[in-house]
Short mmCIF file of C-alpha atoms in Angstrom, two decimals:
data_model
loop_
_atom_site.label_atom_id
_atom_site.label_comp_id
_atom_site.label_asym_id
_atom_site.label_seq_id
_atom_site.Cartn_x
_atom_site.Cartn_y
_atom_site.Cartn_z
CA UNK A 1 10.61 -11.73 -25.40
CA UNK A 2 10.81 -8.38 -23.75
CA UNK A 3 9.37 -6.60 -20.78
CA UNK A 4 6.68 -4.40 -22.25
CA UNK A 5 7.01 -1.37 -19.99
CA UNK A 6 4.98 0.72 -22.43
CA UNK A 7 1.85 -1.05 -21.23
CA UNK A 8 1.81 1.10 -18.11
CA UNK A 9 -0.99 3.65 -18.00
CA UNK A 10 0.14 7.26 -17.61
CA UNK A 11 -0.82 8.80 -14.29
CA UNK A 12 -3.95 10.93 -14.49
CA UNK A 13 -3.16 14.63 -14.47
CA UNK A 14 -5.73 17.06 -13.05
CA UNK A 15 -7.27 19.27 -15.68
CA UNK A 16 -6.31 22.95 -15.18
CA UNK A 17 -9.87 23.94 -14.27
CA UNK A 18 -10.03 21.40 -11.41
CA UNK A 19 -6.96 22.87 -9.67
CA UNK A 20 -8.37 24.92 -6.78
CA UNK A 21 -5.09 26.19 -5.38
CA UNK A 22 -1.61 26.05 -6.82
CA UNK A 23 1.83 26.88 -5.47
CA UNK A 24 4.62 27.76 -7.89
CA UNK A 25 8.24 28.17 -6.76
CA UNK A 26 7.02 28.94 -3.24
CA UNK A 27 9.91 29.92 -0.99
CA UNK A 28 9.55 31.12 2.57
CA UNK A 29 12.14 32.91 4.68
CA UNK A 30 12.03 33.55 8.42
CA UNK A 31 14.54 36.39 8.52
CA UNK A 32 17.73 34.97 7.01
CA UNK A 33 16.64 31.38 7.38
CA UNK A 34 14.96 29.78 4.38
CA UNK A 35 12.18 27.40 5.47
CA UNK A 36 10.74 26.44 2.07
CA UNK A 37 12.55 25.99 -1.24
CA UNK A 38 10.72 26.41 -4.58
CA UNK A 39 7.68 24.29 -3.79
CA UNK A 40 5.34 23.47 -6.69
CA UNK A 41 2.07 21.86 -5.64
CA UNK A 42 -1.41 21.66 -7.16
CA UNK A 43 -4.41 21.27 -4.86
CA UNK A 44 -7.31 19.75 -6.75
CA UNK A 45 -10.90 20.73 -6.02
CA UNK A 46 -12.88 18.42 -3.71
CA UNK A 47 -9.85 16.37 -2.86
CA UNK A 48 -8.03 15.91 0.42
CA UNK A 49 -4.29 16.58 0.18
CA UNK A 50 -2.06 15.38 3.02
CA UNK A 51 1.19 17.15 3.76
CA UNK A 52 3.59 14.84 5.57
CA UNK A 53 7.18 15.01 6.71
CA UNK A 54 9.36 15.19 9.82
CA UNK A 55 9.12 18.12 12.25
CA UNK A 56 10.59 21.28 10.79
CA UNK A 57 10.26 20.08 7.18
CA UNK A 58 8.10 23.05 6.17
CA UNK A 59 4.70 21.40 5.80
CA UNK A 60 2.95 23.67 8.32
CA UNK A 61 4.78 26.67 6.84
CA UNK A 62 3.40 25.77 3.40
CA UNK A 63 -0.09 25.24 4.85
CA UNK A 64 0.01 28.65 6.53
CA UNK A 65 1.02 30.27 3.23
CA UNK A 66 -2.26 29.09 1.69
CA UNK A 67 -4.34 31.61 3.67
CA UNK A 68 -1.53 34.05 4.42
CA UNK A 69 -1.34 33.16 8.10
CA UNK A 70 2.39 33.81 7.80
CA UNK A 71 1.57 37.52 7.31
CA UNK A 72 1.17 37.70 11.08
CA UNK A 73 4.88 36.89 11.52
CA UNK A 74 6.93 40.06 10.95
CA UNK A 75 10.16 38.40 9.82
CA UNK A 76 8.40 36.03 7.42
CA UNK A 77 8.78 36.62 3.68
CA UNK A 78 7.03 34.56 1.00
CA UNK A 79 8.34 34.26 -2.56
CA UNK A 80 6.89 32.58 -5.64
CA UNK A 81 3.20 32.42 -6.43
CA UNK A 82 0.16 30.89 -4.75
CA UNK A 83 -3.14 31.05 -6.59
CA UNK A 84 -6.73 30.45 -5.60
CA UNK A 85 -8.91 29.83 -8.67
CA UNK A 86 -6.04 31.22 -10.74
CA UNK A 87 -5.77 34.48 -8.77
CA UNK A 88 -2.53 35.30 -6.92
CA UNK A 89 -3.46 35.42 -3.21
CA UNK A 90 -0.38 37.56 -2.45
CA UNK A 91 -1.55 40.23 -4.91
CA UNK A 92 -1.79 43.66 -3.27
CA UNK A 93 -5.47 43.94 -4.27
CA UNK A 94 -6.41 40.84 -2.25
CA UNK A 95 -8.38 41.44 0.94
CA UNK A 96 -6.74 39.08 3.46
CA UNK A 97 -9.85 38.88 5.66
CA UNK A 98 -11.92 37.82 2.67
CA UNK A 99 -9.21 35.35 1.65
CA UNK A 100 -9.30 33.73 5.08
CA UNK A 101 -13.09 33.45 4.82
CA UNK A 102 -12.58 31.53 1.57
CA UNK A 103 -9.67 29.50 2.94
CA UNK A 104 -10.60 28.48 6.48
CA UNK A 105 -8.35 26.87 9.05
CA UNK A 106 -8.57 24.33 11.87
CA UNK A 107 -5.65 24.12 14.27
CA UNK A 108 -3.83 21.39 16.14
CA UNK A 109 -5.35 22.19 19.51
CA UNK A 110 -9.08 22.88 19.64
CA UNK A 111 -9.37 26.60 20.36
CA UNK A 112 -13.05 27.53 20.80
CA UNK A 113 -13.77 31.11 21.76
CA UNK A 114 -14.76 31.59 25.41
CA UNK A 115 -18.32 32.01 24.25
CA UNK A 116 -21.39 29.82 23.89
CA UNK A 117 -21.49 26.98 21.37
CA UNK A 118 -23.93 29.03 19.28
CA UNK A 119 -21.75 32.16 19.36
CA UNK A 120 -18.65 30.21 18.40
CA UNK A 121 -20.28 29.23 15.11
CA UNK A 122 -22.22 32.46 14.59
CA UNK A 123 -19.16 34.68 15.06
CA UNK A 124 -17.69 34.32 11.56
CA UNK A 125 -20.90 34.76 9.54
CA UNK A 126 -21.79 37.76 11.69
CA UNK A 127 -18.49 39.66 11.25
CA UNK A 128 -18.45 38.86 7.52
CA UNK A 129 -22.01 40.23 7.24
CA UNK A 130 -23.26 37.03 5.70
CA UNK A 131 -26.73 37.25 7.26
CA UNK A 132 -29.29 39.96 7.84
CA UNK A 133 -31.76 38.17 10.09
CA UNK A 134 -31.61 35.99 13.20
CA UNK A 135 -33.36 33.17 11.33
CA UNK A 136 -30.66 33.13 8.66
CA UNK A 137 -27.95 33.05 11.31
CA UNK A 138 -29.76 30.20 13.14
CA UNK A 139 -29.89 28.33 9.85
CA UNK A 140 -26.13 28.72 9.28
CA UNK A 141 -25.31 27.64 12.86
CA UNK A 142 -27.56 24.58 12.60
CA UNK A 143 -26.25 23.56 9.17
CA UNK A 144 -22.61 24.04 10.19
CA UNK A 145 -23.03 22.01 13.37
CA UNK A 146 -24.82 19.27 11.40
CA UNK A 147 -22.06 19.15 8.78
CA UNK A 148 -19.47 18.99 11.54
CA UNK A 149 -21.35 16.02 13.00
CA UNK A 150 -21.94 17.80 16.31
CA UNK A 151 -25.58 18.88 16.10
CA UNK A 152 -27.15 15.86 17.80
CA UNK A 153 -24.75 16.18 20.74
CA UNK A 154 -25.21 19.92 21.38
CA UNK A 155 -28.63 20.91 20.02
CA UNK A 156 -30.11 21.16 23.53
CA UNK A 157 -27.28 23.22 25.03
CA UNK A 158 -26.30 25.76 22.38
CA UNK A 159 -26.09 28.49 25.02
CA UNK A 160 -23.48 26.66 27.05
CA UNK A 161 -19.77 27.49 26.73
CA UNK A 162 -17.88 25.80 23.91
CA UNK A 163 -14.96 25.27 26.23
CA UNK A 164 -17.11 22.88 28.31
CA UNK A 165 -17.20 20.29 25.50
CA UNK A 166 -14.86 17.29 25.29
CA UNK A 167 -11.65 17.61 23.22
CA UNK A 168 -13.14 15.81 20.20
CA UNK A 169 -16.34 17.85 20.42
CA UNK A 170 -14.35 21.08 20.72
CA UNK A 171 -12.42 20.19 17.56
CA UNK A 172 -15.67 19.51 15.71
CA UNK A 173 -16.97 22.84 17.05
CA UNK A 174 -13.88 24.50 15.54
CA UNK A 175 -14.59 22.74 12.25
CA UNK A 176 -18.22 23.96 12.42
CA UNK A 177 -16.87 27.47 13.10
CA UNK A 178 -14.51 27.20 10.14
CA UNK A 179 -17.17 25.99 7.70
CA UNK A 180 -19.80 28.49 8.90
CA UNK A 181 -18.26 31.19 6.70
CA UNK A 182 -18.72 28.82 3.72
CA UNK A 183 -15.04 28.52 2.82
CA UNK A 184 -13.96 26.88 -0.42
CA UNK A 185 -10.77 25.43 1.03
CA UNK A 186 -10.26 24.07 4.54
CA UNK A 187 -6.75 23.91 6.00
CA UNK A 188 -6.21 21.52 8.90
CA UNK A 189 -3.00 21.57 10.91
CA UNK A 190 -2.75 18.22 12.74
CA UNK A 191 -6.46 18.36 13.67
CA UNK A 192 -6.44 15.03 15.52
CA UNK A 193 -3.11 15.11 17.31
CA UNK A 194 -4.73 15.97 20.65
CA UNK A 195 -7.64 13.54 20.27
CA UNK A 196 -8.29 9.94 21.32
CA UNK A 197 -8.81 7.21 18.66
CA UNK A 198 -12.63 7.43 18.72
CA UNK A 199 -12.68 11.23 18.39
CA UNK A 200 -10.03 10.87 15.64
CA UNK A 201 -12.20 8.36 13.76
CA UNK A 202 -15.17 10.74 13.95
CA UNK A 203 -13.07 13.64 12.57
CA UNK A 204 -11.69 11.40 9.79
CA UNK A 205 -15.21 10.32 8.83
CA UNK A 206 -16.15 14.00 8.84
CA UNK A 207 -13.21 14.93 6.59
CA UNK A 208 -14.41 12.37 4.05
CA UNK A 209 -17.92 13.88 4.10
CA UNK A 210 -16.66 17.48 3.97
CA UNK A 211 -14.65 16.67 0.85
CA UNK A 212 -17.87 16.75 -1.18
CA UNK A 213 -18.22 20.48 -0.46
CA UNK A 214 -14.73 21.68 0.31
CA UNK A 215 -11.17 21.23 -0.83
CA UNK A 216 -9.10 20.11 2.16
CA UNK A 217 -5.39 20.36 2.91
CA UNK A 218 -4.31 18.51 6.03
CA UNK A 219 -0.97 18.41 7.82
CA UNK A 220 -0.54 15.21 9.79
CA UNK A 221 2.19 13.27 11.55
CA UNK A 222 0.16 10.08 11.31
CA UNK A 223 1.05 8.11 8.18
CA UNK A 224 -2.02 5.97 8.67
CA UNK A 225 -4.24 9.03 8.88
CA UNK A 226 -2.77 10.45 5.68
CA UNK A 227 -3.30 7.08 4.00
CA UNK A 228 -6.88 6.87 5.23
CA UNK A 229 -8.22 10.34 4.53
CA UNK A 230 -6.41 11.78 1.53
CA UNK A 231 -6.43 11.24 -2.21
CA UNK A 232 -3.09 12.94 -2.70
CA UNK A 233 -0.04 13.06 -0.46
CA UNK A 234 2.94 15.40 -0.55
CA UNK A 235 6.15 14.60 1.32
CA UNK A 236 8.32 17.47 2.56
CA UNK A 237 11.87 17.17 3.83
CA UNK A 238 14.19 20.00 4.95
CA UNK A 239 11.96 22.61 3.31
CA UNK A 240 11.74 20.86 -0.03
CA UNK A 241 8.82 19.05 -1.61
CA UNK A 242 10.46 15.67 -2.24
CA UNK A 243 7.58 13.76 -3.77
CA UNK A 244 3.86 14.14 -4.34
CA UNK A 245 1.40 11.74 -5.88
CA UNK A 246 -1.73 9.64 -5.40
CA UNK A 247 -1.86 8.57 -1.74
CA UNK A 248 -2.02 4.89 -2.64
CA UNK A 249 1.16 5.12 -4.68
CA UNK A 250 3.03 7.12 -2.02
CA UNK A 251 2.24 4.55 0.68
CA UNK A 252 2.70 1.37 -1.36
CA UNK A 253 5.35 2.32 -3.88
CA UNK A 254 7.01 5.69 -3.29
CA UNK A 255 9.46 6.66 -6.02
CA UNK A 256 11.90 8.60 -3.88
CA UNK A 257 14.27 6.97 -1.37
CA UNK A 258 13.70 9.75 1.20
CA UNK A 259 9.94 9.19 1.07
CA UNK A 260 10.45 5.45 1.47
CA UNK A 261 12.76 5.95 4.45
CA UNK A 262 10.41 8.38 6.16
CA UNK A 263 7.15 6.48 5.81
CA UNK A 264 8.71 3.15 6.76
CA UNK A 265 10.44 4.64 9.80
CA UNK A 266 14.04 4.26 8.61
CA UNK A 267 17.00 6.47 9.22
CA UNK A 268 17.27 8.69 6.15
CA UNK B 1 15.54 1.12 -4.03
CA UNK B 2 18.13 0.23 -1.44
CA UNK B 3 16.82 0.36 2.09
CA UNK B 4 18.33 1.79 5.22
CA UNK B 5 17.69 0.16 8.56
CA UNK B 6 14.62 0.88 10.62
CA UNK B 7 14.87 3.23 13.57
CA UNK B 8 13.03 0.52 15.54
CA UNK B 9 15.54 -2.33 15.41
CA UNK B 10 13.05 -5.00 16.53
CA UNK B 11 10.97 -4.20 13.42
CA UNK B 12 14.07 -4.72 11.27
CA UNK B 13 14.69 -8.03 13.07
CA UNK B 14 11.14 -9.19 12.40
CA UNK B 15 11.40 -8.41 8.67
CA UNK B 16 14.73 -10.24 8.50
CA UNK B 17 13.20 -13.21 10.30
CA UNK B 18 10.33 -13.26 7.78
CA UNK B 19 12.79 -13.53 4.89
CA UNK B 20 14.76 -16.19 6.76
CA UNK B 21 11.57 -18.21 7.35
CA UNK B 22 10.67 -18.03 3.64
CA UNK B 23 14.18 -19.15 2.78
CA UNK B 24 13.94 -22.08 5.20
CA UNK B 25 10.50 -23.05 3.93
CA UNK B 26 11.83 -22.88 0.37
CA UNK B 27 14.63 -25.25 1.34
CA UNK B 28 12.09 -27.63 2.89
CA UNK B 29 9.98 -27.87 -0.27
CA UNK B 30 13.07 -28.28 -2.47
CA UNK B 31 14.09 -31.27 -0.34
CA UNK B 32 10.50 -32.56 -0.46
CA UNK B 33 10.34 -32.46 -4.28
CA UNK B 34 13.82 -34.01 -4.57
CA UNK B 35 12.94 -36.83 -2.16
CA UNK B 36 9.54 -37.46 -3.73
CA UNK B 37 11.17 -37.76 -7.17
CA UNK B 38 13.87 -40.06 -5.77
CA UNK B 39 11.23 -42.20 -4.07
CA UNK B 40 9.35 -42.49 -7.38
CA UNK B 41 12.39 -43.36 -9.46
CA UNK B 42 13.95 -45.75 -6.96
CA UNK B 43 10.55 -47.06 -5.86
CA UNK B 44 11.66 -46.34 -2.31
CA UNK B 45 8.58 -46.82 -0.15
CA UNK B 46 10.36 -45.77 3.04
CA UNK B 47 11.52 -42.44 1.52
CA UNK B 48 8.03 -41.92 0.10
CA UNK B 49 6.51 -42.36 3.55
CA UNK B 50 9.03 -39.97 5.13
CA UNK B 51 8.43 -37.37 2.42
CA UNK B 52 4.66 -37.48 2.89
CA UNK B 53 5.12 -37.19 6.65
CA UNK B 54 7.50 -34.24 6.35
CA UNK B 55 4.76 -32.13 4.75
CA UNK B 56 3.39 -31.31 8.19
CA UNK B 57 6.54 -29.28 8.95
CA UNK B 58 5.96 -27.28 5.73
CA UNK B 59 2.36 -26.61 6.79
CA UNK B 60 3.55 -25.53 10.25
CA UNK B 61 6.06 -23.17 8.65
CA UNK B 62 3.33 -21.56 6.55
CA UNK B 63 1.25 -21.04 9.68
CA UNK B 64 4.25 -19.47 11.42
CA UNK B 65 4.86 -17.08 8.50
CA UNK B 66 1.17 -16.15 8.28
CA UNK B 67 0.93 -15.49 12.00
CA UNK B 68 4.13 -13.44 12.01
CA UNK B 69 2.92 -11.39 9.04
CA UNK B 70 -0.52 -10.73 10.54
CA UNK B 71 1.07 -9.76 13.85
CA UNK B 72 3.42 -7.33 12.09
CA UNK B 73 0.56 -5.74 10.13
CA UNK B 74 -1.37 -5.26 13.39
CA UNK B 75 1.54 -3.93 15.45
CA UNK B 76 3.72 -2.10 12.91
CA UNK B 77 1.24 -0.74 10.35
CA UNK B 78 3.79 -1.36 7.59
CA UNK B 79 4.12 1.02 4.65
CA UNK B 80 5.63 0.94 1.17
CA UNK B 81 8.45 -1.63 0.73
CA UNK B 82 7.76 -3.11 4.19
CA UNK B 83 4.08 -3.56 3.37
CA UNK B 84 5.02 -5.23 0.07
CA UNK B 85 7.54 -7.43 1.88
CA UNK B 86 4.95 -8.71 4.36
CA UNK B 87 2.12 -9.16 1.84
CA UNK B 88 4.48 -10.92 -0.60
CA UNK B 89 5.72 -13.23 2.17
CA UNK B 90 2.12 -14.35 2.80
CA UNK B 91 1.68 -15.10 -0.93
CA UNK B 92 5.01 -16.90 -1.22
CA UNK B 93 4.37 -19.03 1.89
CA UNK B 94 1.02 -20.04 0.39
CA UNK B 95 2.65 -21.11 -2.90
CA UNK B 96 5.40 -23.00 -1.07
CA UNK B 97 2.80 -24.82 0.99
CA UNK B 98 1.09 -25.91 -2.25
CA UNK B 99 4.40 -27.14 -3.63
CA UNK B 100 4.78 -29.13 -0.39
CA UNK B 101 1.37 -30.71 -1.03
CA UNK B 102 2.49 -31.59 -4.54
CA UNK B 103 5.59 -33.36 -3.15
CA UNK B 104 3.33 -35.29 -0.77
CA UNK B 105 1.06 -36.33 -3.64
CA UNK B 106 4.05 -37.48 -5.70
CA UNK B 107 5.30 -39.57 -2.75
CA UNK B 108 1.88 -41.15 -2.21
CA UNK B 109 1.82 -42.43 -5.80
CA UNK B 110 4.91 -44.59 -5.26
CA UNK B 111 2.89 -47.42 -3.71
CA UNK B 112 0.49 -47.51 -6.68
CA UNK B 113 3.14 -48.00 -9.34
CA UNK B 114 4.26 -51.51 -10.31
CA UNK B 115 8.01 -51.02 -10.52
CA UNK B 116 8.51 -54.34 -12.28
CA UNK B 117 6.44 -53.28 -15.25
CA UNK B 118 7.49 -49.65 -15.72
CA UNK B 119 10.36 -49.03 -18.12
CA UNK B 120 13.27 -46.94 -16.80
CA UNK B 121 12.85 -44.70 -19.83
CA UNK B 122 9.51 -43.49 -18.47
CA UNK B 123 11.17 -42.39 -15.25
CA UNK B 124 13.84 -40.38 -17.05
CA UNK B 125 11.16 -38.00 -18.32
CA UNK B 126 9.87 -37.52 -14.76
CA UNK B 127 13.42 -36.97 -13.47
CA UNK B 128 14.03 -34.33 -16.15
CA UNK B 129 10.75 -32.62 -15.34
CA UNK B 130 11.58 -32.64 -11.63
CA UNK B 131 15.06 -31.13 -12.23
CA UNK B 132 13.61 -28.38 -14.37
CA UNK B 133 10.88 -27.57 -11.83
CA UNK B 134 13.31 -27.67 -8.91
CA UNK B 135 15.51 -25.15 -10.72
CA UNK B 136 12.50 -22.89 -11.16
CA UNK B 137 11.53 -23.19 -7.48
CA UNK B 138 15.08 -22.53 -6.31
CA UNK B 139 15.53 -19.44 -8.48
CA UNK B 140 12.09 -18.07 -7.60
CA UNK B 141 12.98 -18.24 -3.89
CA UNK B 142 16.35 -16.64 -4.65
CA UNK B 143 14.60 -13.82 -6.48
CA UNK B 144 12.47 -13.23 -3.37
CA UNK B 145 15.19 -13.43 -0.74
CA UNK B 146 17.67 -11.34 -2.75
CA UNK B 147 14.97 -9.06 -4.22
CA UNK B 148 16.23 -9.62 -7.72
CA UNK B 149 13.68 -8.58 -10.37
CA UNK B 150 15.79 -9.93 -13.26
CA UNK B 151 15.77 -13.47 -11.85
CA UNK B 152 12.02 -13.12 -11.25
CA UNK B 153 11.43 -12.20 -14.91
CA UNK B 154 13.63 -15.08 -16.04
CA UNK B 155 11.67 -17.57 -13.92
CA UNK B 156 8.42 -16.37 -15.51
CA UNK B 157 9.86 -16.74 -18.99
CA UNK B 158 11.23 -20.21 -18.37
CA UNK B 159 7.87 -21.57 -17.27
CA UNK B 160 7.36 -22.25 -20.98
CA UNK B 161 10.06 -24.91 -20.85
CA UNK B 162 8.30 -26.75 -18.01
CA UNK B 163 5.00 -26.60 -19.90
CA UNK B 164 6.62 -27.83 -23.12
CA UNK B 165 8.23 -30.75 -21.31
CA UNK B 166 4.90 -31.70 -19.78
CA UNK B 167 3.25 -31.76 -23.23
CA UNK B 168 6.07 -33.91 -24.54
CA UNK B 169 5.77 -36.34 -21.59
CA UNK B 170 2.04 -36.48 -22.06
CA UNK B 171 2.56 -37.67 -25.64
CA UNK B 172 5.19 -40.14 -24.56
CA UNK B 173 2.96 -41.72 -21.89
CA UNK B 174 0.09 -41.86 -24.36
CA UNK B 175 2.29 -43.78 -26.79
CA UNK B 176 3.23 -46.33 -24.09
CA UNK B 177 -0.41 -46.76 -23.16
CA UNK B 178 -1.40 -47.36 -26.76
CA UNK B 179 1.45 -49.82 -27.24
CA UNK B 180 0.41 -52.00 -24.34
CA UNK B 181 -2.85 -51.41 -22.43
CA UNK B 182 -1.27 -53.08 -19.37
CA UNK B 183 0.81 -49.88 -19.04
CA UNK B 184 -2.29 -47.71 -18.63
CA UNK B 185 -2.45 -47.75 -14.81
CA UNK B 186 1.23 -46.97 -14.25
CA UNK B 187 1.40 -44.41 -17.04
CA UNK B 188 -1.69 -42.65 -15.71
CA UNK B 189 -0.06 -42.37 -12.30
CA UNK B 190 3.13 -41.01 -13.85
CA UNK B 191 1.11 -38.62 -15.99
CA UNK B 192 -0.45 -37.24 -12.80
CA UNK B 193 3.06 -36.91 -11.38
CA UNK B 194 4.16 -34.93 -14.44
CA UNK B 195 1.06 -32.75 -14.17
CA UNK B 196 1.81 -32.15 -10.48
CA UNK B 197 5.35 -31.07 -11.30
CA UNK B 198 4.04 -28.75 -13.99
CA UNK B 199 1.74 -27.21 -11.34
CA UNK B 200 4.72 -26.81 -9.01
CA UNK B 201 6.36 -24.83 -11.83
CA UNK B 202 3.31 -22.55 -11.92
CA UNK B 203 3.68 -21.93 -8.18
CA UNK B 204 7.35 -21.02 -8.78
CA UNK B 205 6.11 -18.46 -11.33
CA UNK B 206 3.71 -17.05 -8.71
CA UNK B 207 6.61 -16.73 -6.25
CA UNK B 208 8.66 -14.92 -8.91
CA UNK B 209 5.74 -12.54 -9.53
CA UNK B 210 5.54 -11.83 -5.79
CA UNK B 211 9.31 -11.21 -5.73
CA UNK B 212 9.01 -8.80 -8.65
CA UNK B 213 6.20 -6.94 -6.86
CA UNK B 214 8.26 -6.81 -3.67
CA UNK B 215 11.21 -5.30 -5.50
CA UNK B 216 9.44 -2.86 -7.85
CA UNK B 217 5.92 -2.29 -6.54
CA UNK B 218 4.67 -3.26 -10.01
CA UNK B 219 2.73 -6.35 -10.97
CA UNK B 220 4.25 -8.78 -13.44
CA UNK B 221 2.12 -10.99 -15.62
CA UNK B 222 3.18 -13.71 -17.96
CA UNK B 223 0.92 -13.74 -20.99
CA UNK B 224 0.72 -17.32 -22.29
CA UNK B 225 -0.77 -16.25 -25.65
CA UNK B 226 1.91 -13.76 -26.57
CA UNK B 227 4.69 -15.46 -24.63
CA UNK B 228 5.62 -12.11 -23.15
CA UNK B 229 6.27 -10.97 -19.63
CA UNK B 230 4.21 -7.82 -19.08
CA UNK B 231 3.87 -5.16 -16.48
CA UNK B 232 0.37 -4.34 -15.30
#
């Protein structure tokens, strides 16, 4: 009698055409200091990918590479290759403004513009010239607020300042603003860290709905949130991608000791 | 995967206590099966009564383990090996509680058996079956508390021996019943005892499967048809 290990099913690999974004040998330097080391990661279309790891592990740095937010930091240098639909986003021919319209971002702290709720959402489509009439713009604002789950709460006060909303509402307003430009990928950097449990639950429900239309990459410090919202989880430690895999496997049976120690709260 | 200690030491203490409780409960059911078998063989009514009564402590222990596990899930939100530890402990406590019930059932049969009529030879089969099953229970608990996947696999494989002994006892009791119909009542009781012990062996296999899952994160199945231990 023997243990028939060959009965195990191989893990499903994404087909090349379903990979929306891919990082290959991504290294990031802040001046002399290397923050990321040869990261390889595929981001599959219409999936939520969670990036987890202790503070300073490089997860936010990697996230910011995906829409070239690191370009705004003078001393930052990115090596390797990051592709969107197979095209290198660091290619000289790439228009960064257009890239950021395709790869939107939501930040840790809700940061609505000091403008009305309507203007917050209308701002992106307007500067990108996505509409030619007021009706079209109204349609985009309405649809975006609906998709962000905020419409019912603000439909009667669209002219009031976005900064007057509650923290959870402001974050949903920022999500509405991000999706108004019809991005293909949505990056979220700890979107719920400043929110209470109810507002967090609403955002998590929203993430699950948004997944049908967008590909989402989320950085979170909450293991439970990563387990709840994502299909794939990647664990970073000291600038290296230690392990990535289906979320269920990472949280029930991680293969790497460092992952195990981190997610169970042990000293690594 | 060897584990380091938790940053939160009280969490570590709670996990250690869970393993200790399983170990203690395992010891309780081993004693229960041993005493029940002794009571049967020696026709010791007093020991039988004590054994049946002691089952309440096993039930209380299961409740304690369940409550501890549920509380830890609610407060600690366990992940990975910790999650497997807690979920496995719930499964193992359930199987141990069933083994405790089996010991109680064995003890309760003592008063129905006419010791004057039953040949000592019949009891030797039951004693052998009990020894084999006890060994399985003991090693299955060891595999859980020491997180030893090899012992767990071995327990699953050896369940065949318990099953084979049960089939052999079944034939033996049948022969005695056919020889003298006055043996039918006693032999039927002893046959139930053998069947109960065989079931206790199955619970030991379940515990070993839980131990294997705890250690590896993989499910282990014993396929009766092929006689092979398989991974899911």
